[in-house]
CSV table of C-alpha atoms and ligand atoms in Angstrom, one decimal:
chain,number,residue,atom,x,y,z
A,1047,UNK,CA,214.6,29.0,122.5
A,1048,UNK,CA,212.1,30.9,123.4
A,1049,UNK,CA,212.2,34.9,122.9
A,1050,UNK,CA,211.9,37.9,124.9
A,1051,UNK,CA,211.5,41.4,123.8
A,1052,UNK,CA,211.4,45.0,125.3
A,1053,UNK,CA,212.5,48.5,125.1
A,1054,UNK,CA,212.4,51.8,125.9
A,1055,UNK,CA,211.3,55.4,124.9
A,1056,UNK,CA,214.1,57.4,124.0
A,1057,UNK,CA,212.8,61.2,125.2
A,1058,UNK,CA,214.0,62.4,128.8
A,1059,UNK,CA,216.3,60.6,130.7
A,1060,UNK,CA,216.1,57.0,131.7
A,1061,UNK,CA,215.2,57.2,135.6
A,1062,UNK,CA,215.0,54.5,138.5
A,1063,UNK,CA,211.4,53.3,137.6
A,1064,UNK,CA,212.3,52.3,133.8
A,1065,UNK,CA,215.5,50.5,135.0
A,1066,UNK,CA,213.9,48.8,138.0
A,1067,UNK,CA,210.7,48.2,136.4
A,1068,UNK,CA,212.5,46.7,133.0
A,1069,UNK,CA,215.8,47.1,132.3
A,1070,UNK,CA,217.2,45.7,135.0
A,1071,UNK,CA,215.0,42.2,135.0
A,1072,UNK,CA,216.4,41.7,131.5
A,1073,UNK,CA,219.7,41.4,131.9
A,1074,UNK,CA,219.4,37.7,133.7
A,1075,UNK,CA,216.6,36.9,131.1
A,1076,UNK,CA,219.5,37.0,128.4
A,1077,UNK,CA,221.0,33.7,129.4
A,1078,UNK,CA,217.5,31.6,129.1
A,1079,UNK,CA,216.0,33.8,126.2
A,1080,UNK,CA,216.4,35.0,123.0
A,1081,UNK,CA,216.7,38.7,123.7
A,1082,UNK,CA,215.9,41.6,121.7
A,1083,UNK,CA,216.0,45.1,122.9
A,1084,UNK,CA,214.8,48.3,121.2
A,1085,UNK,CA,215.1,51.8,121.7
A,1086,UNK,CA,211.5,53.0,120.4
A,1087,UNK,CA,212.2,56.1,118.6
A,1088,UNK,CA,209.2,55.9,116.7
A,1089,UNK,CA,206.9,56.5,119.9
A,1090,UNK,CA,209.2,58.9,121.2
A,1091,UNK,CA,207.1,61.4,118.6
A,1092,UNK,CA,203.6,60.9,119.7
A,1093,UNK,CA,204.2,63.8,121.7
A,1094,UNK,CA,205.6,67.1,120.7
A,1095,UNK,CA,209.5,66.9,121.0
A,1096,UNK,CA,213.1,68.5,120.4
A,1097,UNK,CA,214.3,66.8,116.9
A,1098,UNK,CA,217.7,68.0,117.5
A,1099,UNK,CA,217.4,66.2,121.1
A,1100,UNK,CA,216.2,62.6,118.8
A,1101,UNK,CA,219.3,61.0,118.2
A,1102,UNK,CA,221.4,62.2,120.9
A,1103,UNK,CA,218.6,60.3,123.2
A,1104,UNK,CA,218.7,57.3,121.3
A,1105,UNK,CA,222.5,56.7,121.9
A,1106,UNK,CA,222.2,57.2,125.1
A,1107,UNK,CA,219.0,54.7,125.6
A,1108,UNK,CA,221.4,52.0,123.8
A,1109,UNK,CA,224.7,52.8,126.1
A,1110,UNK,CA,222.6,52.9,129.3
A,1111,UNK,CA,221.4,49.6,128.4
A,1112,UNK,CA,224.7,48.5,127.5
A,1113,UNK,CA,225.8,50.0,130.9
A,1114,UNK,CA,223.5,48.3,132.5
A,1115,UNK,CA,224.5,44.6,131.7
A,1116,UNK,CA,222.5,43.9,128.4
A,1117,UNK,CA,225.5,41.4,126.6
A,1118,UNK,CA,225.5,41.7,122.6
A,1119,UNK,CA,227.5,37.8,122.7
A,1120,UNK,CA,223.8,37.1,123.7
A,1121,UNK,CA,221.4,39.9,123.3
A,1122,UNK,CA,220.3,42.0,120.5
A,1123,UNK,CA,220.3,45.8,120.8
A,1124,UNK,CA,218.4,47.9,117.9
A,1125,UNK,CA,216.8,50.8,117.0
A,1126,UNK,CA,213.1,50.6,116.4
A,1127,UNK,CA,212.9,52.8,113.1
A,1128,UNK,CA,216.0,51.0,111.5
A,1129,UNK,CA,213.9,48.3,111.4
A,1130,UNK,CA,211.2,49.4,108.6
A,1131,UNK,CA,208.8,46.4,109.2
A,1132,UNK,CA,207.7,48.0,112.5
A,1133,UNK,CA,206.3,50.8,111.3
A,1134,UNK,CA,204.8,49.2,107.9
A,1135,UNK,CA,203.4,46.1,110.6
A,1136,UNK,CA,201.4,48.9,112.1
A,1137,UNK,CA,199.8,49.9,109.3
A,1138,UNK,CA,198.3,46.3,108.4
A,1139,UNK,CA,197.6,46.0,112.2
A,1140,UNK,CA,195.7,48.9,112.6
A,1141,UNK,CA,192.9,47.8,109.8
A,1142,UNK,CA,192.1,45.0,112.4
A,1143,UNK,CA,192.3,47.1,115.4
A,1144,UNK,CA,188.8,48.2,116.5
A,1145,UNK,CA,189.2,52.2,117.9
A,1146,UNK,CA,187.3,51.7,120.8
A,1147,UNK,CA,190.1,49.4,121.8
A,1148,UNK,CA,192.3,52.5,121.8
A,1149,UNK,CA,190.1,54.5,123.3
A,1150,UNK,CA,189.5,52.8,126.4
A,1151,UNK,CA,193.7,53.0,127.1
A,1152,UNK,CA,194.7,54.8,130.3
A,1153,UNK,CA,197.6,56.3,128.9
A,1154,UNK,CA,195.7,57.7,126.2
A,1155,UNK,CA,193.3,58.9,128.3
A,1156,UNK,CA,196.3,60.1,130.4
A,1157,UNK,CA,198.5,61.9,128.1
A,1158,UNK,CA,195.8,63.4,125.6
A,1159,UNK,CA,194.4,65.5,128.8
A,1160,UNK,CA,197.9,66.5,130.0
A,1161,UNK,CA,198.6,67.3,126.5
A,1162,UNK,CA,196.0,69.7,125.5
A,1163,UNK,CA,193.7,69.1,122.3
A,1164,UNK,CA,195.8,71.1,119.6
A,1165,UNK,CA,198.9,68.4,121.0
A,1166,UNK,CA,197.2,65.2,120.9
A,1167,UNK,CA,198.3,63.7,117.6
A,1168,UNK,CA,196.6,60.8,115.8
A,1169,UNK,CA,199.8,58.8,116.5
A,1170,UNK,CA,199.2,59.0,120.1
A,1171,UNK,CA,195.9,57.0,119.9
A,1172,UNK,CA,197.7,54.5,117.7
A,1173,UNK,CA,200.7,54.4,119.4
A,1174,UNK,CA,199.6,50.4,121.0
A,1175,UNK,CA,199.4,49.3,117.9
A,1176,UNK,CA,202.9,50.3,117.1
A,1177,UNK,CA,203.9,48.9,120.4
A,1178,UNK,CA,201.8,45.4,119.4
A,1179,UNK,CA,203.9,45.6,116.0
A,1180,UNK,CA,207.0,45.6,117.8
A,1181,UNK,CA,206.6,42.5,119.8
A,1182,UNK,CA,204.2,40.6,117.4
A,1183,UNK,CA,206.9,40.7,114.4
A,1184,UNK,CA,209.2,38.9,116.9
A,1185,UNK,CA,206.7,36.2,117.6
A,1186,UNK,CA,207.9,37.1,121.1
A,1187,UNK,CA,207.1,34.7,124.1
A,1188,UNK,CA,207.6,36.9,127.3
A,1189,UNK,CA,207.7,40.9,127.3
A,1190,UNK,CA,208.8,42.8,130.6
A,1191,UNK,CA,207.9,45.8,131.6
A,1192,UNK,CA,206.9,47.9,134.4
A,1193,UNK,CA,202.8,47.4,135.7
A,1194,UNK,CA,202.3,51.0,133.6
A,1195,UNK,CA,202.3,48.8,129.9
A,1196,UNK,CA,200.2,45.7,130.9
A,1197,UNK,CA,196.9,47.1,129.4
A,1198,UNK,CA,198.9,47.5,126.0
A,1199,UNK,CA,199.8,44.1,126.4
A,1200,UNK,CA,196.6,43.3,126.9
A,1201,UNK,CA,195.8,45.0,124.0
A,1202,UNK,CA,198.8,42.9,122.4
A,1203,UNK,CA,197.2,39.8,123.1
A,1204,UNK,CA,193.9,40.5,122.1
A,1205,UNK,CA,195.0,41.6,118.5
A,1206,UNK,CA,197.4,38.4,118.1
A,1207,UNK,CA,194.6,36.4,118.5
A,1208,UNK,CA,191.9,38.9,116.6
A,1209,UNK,CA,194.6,38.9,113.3
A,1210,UNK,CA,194.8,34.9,114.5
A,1211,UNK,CA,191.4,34.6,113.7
A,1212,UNK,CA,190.6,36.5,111.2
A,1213,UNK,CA,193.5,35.8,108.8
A,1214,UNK,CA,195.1,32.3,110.2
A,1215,UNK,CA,194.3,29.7,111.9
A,1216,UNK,CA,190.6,29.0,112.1
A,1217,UNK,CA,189.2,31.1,109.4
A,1218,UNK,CA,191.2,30.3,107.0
A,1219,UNK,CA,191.2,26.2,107.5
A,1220,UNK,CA,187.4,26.6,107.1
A,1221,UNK,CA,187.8,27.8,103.3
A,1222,UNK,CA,190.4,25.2,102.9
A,1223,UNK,CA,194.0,27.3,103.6
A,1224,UNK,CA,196.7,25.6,105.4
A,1225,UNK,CA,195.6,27.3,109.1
A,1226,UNK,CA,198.3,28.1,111.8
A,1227,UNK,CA,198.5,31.1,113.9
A,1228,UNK,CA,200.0,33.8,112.2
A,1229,UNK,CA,201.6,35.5,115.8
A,1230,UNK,CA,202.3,34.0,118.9
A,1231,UNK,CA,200.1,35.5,121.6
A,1232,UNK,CA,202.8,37.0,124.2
A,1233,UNK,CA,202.7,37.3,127.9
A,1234,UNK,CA,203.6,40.1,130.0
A,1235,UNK,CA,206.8,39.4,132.6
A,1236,UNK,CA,205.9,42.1,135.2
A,1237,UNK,CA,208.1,41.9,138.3
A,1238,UNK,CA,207.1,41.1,142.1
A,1239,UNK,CA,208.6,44.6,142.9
A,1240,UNK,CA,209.9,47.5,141.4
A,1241,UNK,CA,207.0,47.2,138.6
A,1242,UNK,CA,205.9,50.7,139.8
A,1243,UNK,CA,208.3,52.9,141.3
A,1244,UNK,CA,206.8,56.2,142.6
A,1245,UNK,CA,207.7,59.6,142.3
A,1246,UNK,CA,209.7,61.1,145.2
A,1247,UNK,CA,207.8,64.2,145.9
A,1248,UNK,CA,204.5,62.4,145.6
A,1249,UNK,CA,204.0,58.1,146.5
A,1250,UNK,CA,200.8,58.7,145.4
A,1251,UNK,CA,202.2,58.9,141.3
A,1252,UNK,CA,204.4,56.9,139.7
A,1253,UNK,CA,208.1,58.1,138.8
A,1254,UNK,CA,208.2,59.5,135.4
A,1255,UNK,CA,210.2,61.3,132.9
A,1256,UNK,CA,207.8,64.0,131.7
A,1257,UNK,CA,207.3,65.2,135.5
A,1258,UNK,CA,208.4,68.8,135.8
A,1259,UNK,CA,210.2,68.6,138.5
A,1260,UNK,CA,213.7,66.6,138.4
A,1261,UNK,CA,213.5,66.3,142.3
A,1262,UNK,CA,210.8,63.9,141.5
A,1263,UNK,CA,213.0,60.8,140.3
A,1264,UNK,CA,216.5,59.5,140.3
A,1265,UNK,CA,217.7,59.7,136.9
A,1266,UNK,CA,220.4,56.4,136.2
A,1267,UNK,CA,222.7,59.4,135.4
A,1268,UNK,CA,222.1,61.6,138.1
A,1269,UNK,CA,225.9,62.4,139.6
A,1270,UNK,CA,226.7,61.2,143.5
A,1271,UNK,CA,225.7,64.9,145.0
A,1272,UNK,CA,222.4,65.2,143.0
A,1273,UNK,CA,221.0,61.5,144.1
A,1274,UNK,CA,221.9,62.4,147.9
A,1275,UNK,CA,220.3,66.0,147.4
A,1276,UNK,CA,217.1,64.5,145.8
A,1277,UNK,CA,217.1,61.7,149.1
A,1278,UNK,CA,217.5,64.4,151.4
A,1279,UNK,CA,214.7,66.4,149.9
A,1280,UNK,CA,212.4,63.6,149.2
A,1281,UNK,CA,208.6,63.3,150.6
A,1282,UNK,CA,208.0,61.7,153.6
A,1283,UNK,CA,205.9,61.5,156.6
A,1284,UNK,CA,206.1,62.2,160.1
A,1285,UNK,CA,205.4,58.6,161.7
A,1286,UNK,CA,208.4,56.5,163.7
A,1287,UNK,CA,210.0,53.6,162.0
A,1288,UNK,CA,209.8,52.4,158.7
A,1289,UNK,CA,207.0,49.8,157.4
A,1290,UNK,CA,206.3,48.3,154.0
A,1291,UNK,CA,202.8,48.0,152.9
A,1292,UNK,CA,200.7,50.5,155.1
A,1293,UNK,CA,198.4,52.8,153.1
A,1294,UNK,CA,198.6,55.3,154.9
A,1295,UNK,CA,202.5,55.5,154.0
A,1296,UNK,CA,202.5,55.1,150.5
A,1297,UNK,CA,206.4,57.0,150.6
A,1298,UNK,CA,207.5,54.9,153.0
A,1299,UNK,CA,206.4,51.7,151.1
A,1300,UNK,CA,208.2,53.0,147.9
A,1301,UNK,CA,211.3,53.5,149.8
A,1302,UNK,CA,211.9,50.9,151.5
A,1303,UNK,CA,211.1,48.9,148.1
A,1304,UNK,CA,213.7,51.0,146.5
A,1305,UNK,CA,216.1,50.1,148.7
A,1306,UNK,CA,215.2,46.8,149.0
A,1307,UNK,CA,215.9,46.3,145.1
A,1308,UNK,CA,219.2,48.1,144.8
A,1309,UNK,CA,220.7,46.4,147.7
A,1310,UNK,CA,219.3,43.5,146.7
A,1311,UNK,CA,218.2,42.4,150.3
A,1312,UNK,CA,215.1,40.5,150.9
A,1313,UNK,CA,212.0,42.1,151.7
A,1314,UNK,CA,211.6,40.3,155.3
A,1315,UNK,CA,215.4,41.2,155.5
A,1316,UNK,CA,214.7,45.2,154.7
A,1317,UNK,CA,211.6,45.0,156.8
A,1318,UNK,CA,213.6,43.6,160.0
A,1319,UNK,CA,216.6,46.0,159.4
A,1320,UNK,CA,214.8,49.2,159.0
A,1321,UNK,CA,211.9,49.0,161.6
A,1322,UNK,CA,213.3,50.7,164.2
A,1323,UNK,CA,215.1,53.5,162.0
A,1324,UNK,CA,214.4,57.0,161.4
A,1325,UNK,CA,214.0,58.3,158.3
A,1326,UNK,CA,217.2,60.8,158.9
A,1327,UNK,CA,219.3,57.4,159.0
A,1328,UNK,CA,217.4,55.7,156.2
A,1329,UNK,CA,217.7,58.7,153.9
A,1330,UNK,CA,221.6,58.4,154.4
A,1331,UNK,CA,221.6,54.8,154.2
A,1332,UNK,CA,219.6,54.9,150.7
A,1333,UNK,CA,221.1,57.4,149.3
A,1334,UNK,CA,224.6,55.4,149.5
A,1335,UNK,CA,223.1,52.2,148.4
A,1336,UNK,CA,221.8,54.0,145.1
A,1337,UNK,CA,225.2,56.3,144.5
A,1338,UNK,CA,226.8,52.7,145.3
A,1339,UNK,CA,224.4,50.5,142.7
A,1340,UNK,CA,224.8,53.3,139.9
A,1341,UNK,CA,228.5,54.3,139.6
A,1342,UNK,CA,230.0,51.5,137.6
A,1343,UNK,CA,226.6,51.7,135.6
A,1344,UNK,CA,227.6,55.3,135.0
A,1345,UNK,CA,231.2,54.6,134.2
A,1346,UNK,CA,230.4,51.9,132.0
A,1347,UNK,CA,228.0,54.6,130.0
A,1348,UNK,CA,230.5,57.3,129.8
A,1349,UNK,CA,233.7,54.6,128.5
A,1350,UNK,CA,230.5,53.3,125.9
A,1351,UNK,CA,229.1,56.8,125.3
A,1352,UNK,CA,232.9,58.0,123.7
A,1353,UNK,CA,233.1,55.0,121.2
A,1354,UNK,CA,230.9,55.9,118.8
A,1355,UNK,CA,232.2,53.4,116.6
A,1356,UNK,CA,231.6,50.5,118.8
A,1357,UNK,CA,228.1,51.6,119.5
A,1358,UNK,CA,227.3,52.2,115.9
A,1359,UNK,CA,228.4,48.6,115.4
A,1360,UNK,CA,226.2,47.3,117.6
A,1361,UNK,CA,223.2,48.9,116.9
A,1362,UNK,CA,224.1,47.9,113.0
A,1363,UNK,CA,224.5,44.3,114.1
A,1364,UNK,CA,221.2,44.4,116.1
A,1365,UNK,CA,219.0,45.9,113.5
A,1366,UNK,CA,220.2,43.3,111.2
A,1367,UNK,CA,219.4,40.5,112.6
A,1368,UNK,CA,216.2,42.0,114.1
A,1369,UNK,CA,215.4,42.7,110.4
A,1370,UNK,CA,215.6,39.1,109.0
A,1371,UNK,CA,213.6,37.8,111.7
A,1372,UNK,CA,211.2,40.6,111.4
A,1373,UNK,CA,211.1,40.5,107.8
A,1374,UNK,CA,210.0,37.0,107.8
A,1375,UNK,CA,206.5,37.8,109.7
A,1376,UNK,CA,206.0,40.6,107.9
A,1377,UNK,CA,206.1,38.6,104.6
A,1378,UNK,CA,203.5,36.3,105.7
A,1379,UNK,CA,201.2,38.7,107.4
A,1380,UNK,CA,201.0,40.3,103.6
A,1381,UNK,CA,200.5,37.0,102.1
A,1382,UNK,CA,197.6,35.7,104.7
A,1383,UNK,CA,195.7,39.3,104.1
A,1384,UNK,CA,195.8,38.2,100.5
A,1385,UNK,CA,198.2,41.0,99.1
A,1386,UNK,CA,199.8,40.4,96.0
A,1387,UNK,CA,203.4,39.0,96.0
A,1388,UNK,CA,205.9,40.9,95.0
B,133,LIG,P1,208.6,53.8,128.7
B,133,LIG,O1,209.7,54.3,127.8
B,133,LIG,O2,207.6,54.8,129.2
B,133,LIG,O3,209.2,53.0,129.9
B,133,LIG,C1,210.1,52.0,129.7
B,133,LIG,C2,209.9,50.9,130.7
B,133,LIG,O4,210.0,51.4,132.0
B,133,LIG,C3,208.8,51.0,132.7
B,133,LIG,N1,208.5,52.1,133.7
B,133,LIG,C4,208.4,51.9,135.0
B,133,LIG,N2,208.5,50.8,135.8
B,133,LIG,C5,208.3,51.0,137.1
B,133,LIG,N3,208.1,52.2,137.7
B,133,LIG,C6,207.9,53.3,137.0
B,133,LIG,N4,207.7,54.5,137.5
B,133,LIG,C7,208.1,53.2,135.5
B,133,LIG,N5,208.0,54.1,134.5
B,133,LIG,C8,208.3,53.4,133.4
B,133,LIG,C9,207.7,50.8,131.7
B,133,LIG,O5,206.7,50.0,132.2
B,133,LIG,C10,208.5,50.2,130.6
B,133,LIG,O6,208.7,48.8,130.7
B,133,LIG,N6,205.4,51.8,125.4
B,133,LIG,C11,206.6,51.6,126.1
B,133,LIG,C12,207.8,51.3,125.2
B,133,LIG,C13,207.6,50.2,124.3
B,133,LIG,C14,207.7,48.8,124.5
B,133,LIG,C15,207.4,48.2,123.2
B,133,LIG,C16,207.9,48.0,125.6
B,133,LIG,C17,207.3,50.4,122.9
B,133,LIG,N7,207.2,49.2,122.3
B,133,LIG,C18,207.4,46.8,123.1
B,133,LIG,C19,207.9,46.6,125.5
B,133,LIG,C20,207.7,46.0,124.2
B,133,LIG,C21,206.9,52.8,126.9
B,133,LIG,O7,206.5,53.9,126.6
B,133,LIG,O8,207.9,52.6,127.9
């Protein structure tokens, strides 16, 4: 079988974007793949952060994505720093990662300015390599996520095959070794829509969970009044009808693809039913279609959210299987960079 693996960053509160750009394409992947999915705890401290917030945030990443149809009869669900062989993996990767690799990434670039000099920790410019640790030790075939993370899979691929090269496969059959590639070079699965959700108060920049203002995304938690508040108060623009794809509109564009993914209409479908609407009838009819899509999400969360026993279980199970596969590549990435067995 081939295997799929993704997760998300415990800090804030999961919003629209992550679960339309990711979480929700992986439910349907878990019947085909081999799924594992982390809650990345370890990134969640590249930037500064509430400790006593930590763990509280990564139960609730694993319940949401329990809530959200992830199936441990099929799926794996773990947390990143139970698993030590990320964070060692990272450590081996990063003497074959070149820094001008890390410096050319966008969200590098992107966080260290919004971040301030005295706030940009080492860890933040390293943080791909931790991300390329996670889905490397998995020898992962297919990775999705949102359009935001495709340069660090990029960057993913291009270190597979540099660590490939340098301590498998060819390089090694020349002085005589067995070859074979030490990872599997993974793709990206980035989906047709959804992969970049915008914020609401602004189409022009993507929905995220360090914006300051809440009014700027649906969070999968948000309660029935706050999601038709944040609707009725979103940005939008003063033109008749409603139109995908017109520049000039970017707010329109990412509503009607909202709405187009949570109904789960087609696109020609949307496009047809909503050309001749205004947007005080759209706002109404979104803003039902999302309370609609998220309630049995939420009540799912809140029945898994009070069993604590049952969610420590599974995350026990899942690290524990994620660790003997894990454990296995990390054991022969020591051995092909010559350390001594223990
Ligand atoms: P994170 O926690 O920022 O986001 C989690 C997932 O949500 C997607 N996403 C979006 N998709 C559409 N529209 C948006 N506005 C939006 N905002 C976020 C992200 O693309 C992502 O898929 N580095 C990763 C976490 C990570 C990871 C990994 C992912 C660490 N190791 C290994 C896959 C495999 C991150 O910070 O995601």
């Amino acid at each position: 079988k081939k295997r799929v693996v993704s997760g998300v960053q415990p800090t804030g509160s999961i919003h629209l974007g992550n679960y339309l750009g990711a979480i929700k394409n992986w439910i349907p992947l878990q019947n085909t793949y081999d799924t594992l999915f982390f809650i990345v705890d370890l990134h969640a401290i590249t930037l500064p952060y509430e400790t006593q917030q930590l763990s509280r945030a990564t139960r609730d990443t694993a319940a949401i994505y329990l809530a959200c149809g992830v199936d441990t009869s099929k799926a794996s669900i773990f947390v990143q720093s139970h698993v030590r062989a990320h964070a060692e993996l990272m450590w081996l990767l990063s003497s074959a990662t070149p820094i001008g690799w890390l410096n050319k990434m966008i969200q590098f670039k992107e966080k260290s300015r919004k971040a301030g000099d005295e706030n940009v920790a080492v860890a933040l410019l390293t943080y791909p390599v931790l991300m390329a640790s996670d889905i490397l030790l998995y020898q992962s075939d297919f990775v999705p996520v949102g359009e935001d993370q495709k340069q660090h899979l990029e960057l993913t691929r291009e270190l597979a095959e540099r660590v490939n090269y340098l301590y498998g496969g060819r390089k090694l059959k020349k002085l005589g070794g067995r070859g074979g590639a030490i990872f599997k070079v993974p793709e990206p699965l980035i989906p047709p829509a959804g992969a970049r959700v915008m914020s609401l108060t602004d189409g022009l920049s993507k929905m995220s969970k360090s914006a300051p203002s809440d009014l700027s995304r649906i969070n999968l938690l948000d309660s029935k009044d706050v999601i038709a508040n944040k609707i009725k108060r979103c940005k939008t623009d003063s033109l008749s009808g409603l139109e995908f794809d017109n520049p000039e509109r970017p707010e329109c564009n990412n509503l009607l693809s909202v709405y187009q993914l949570i109904s789960g209409k087609t696109k020609e479908e949307v496009a047809q039913e909503c050309q001749n609407m205004n947007w005080g009838t759209f706002k109404v009819l979104l803003a039902d279609s999302l309370i609609d899509h998220l309630h049995p999400i939420q009540i799912r969360y809140e029945e898994i959210i009070s069993d604590s026993a049952y969610l420590d279980r599974v995350l026990a199970e899942g690290s524990k299987r994620a660790a003997d596969i894990a454990d296995a590549t990390l054991n022969n990435v020591y051995q092909a960079m010559g350390f001594l067995r223990r």
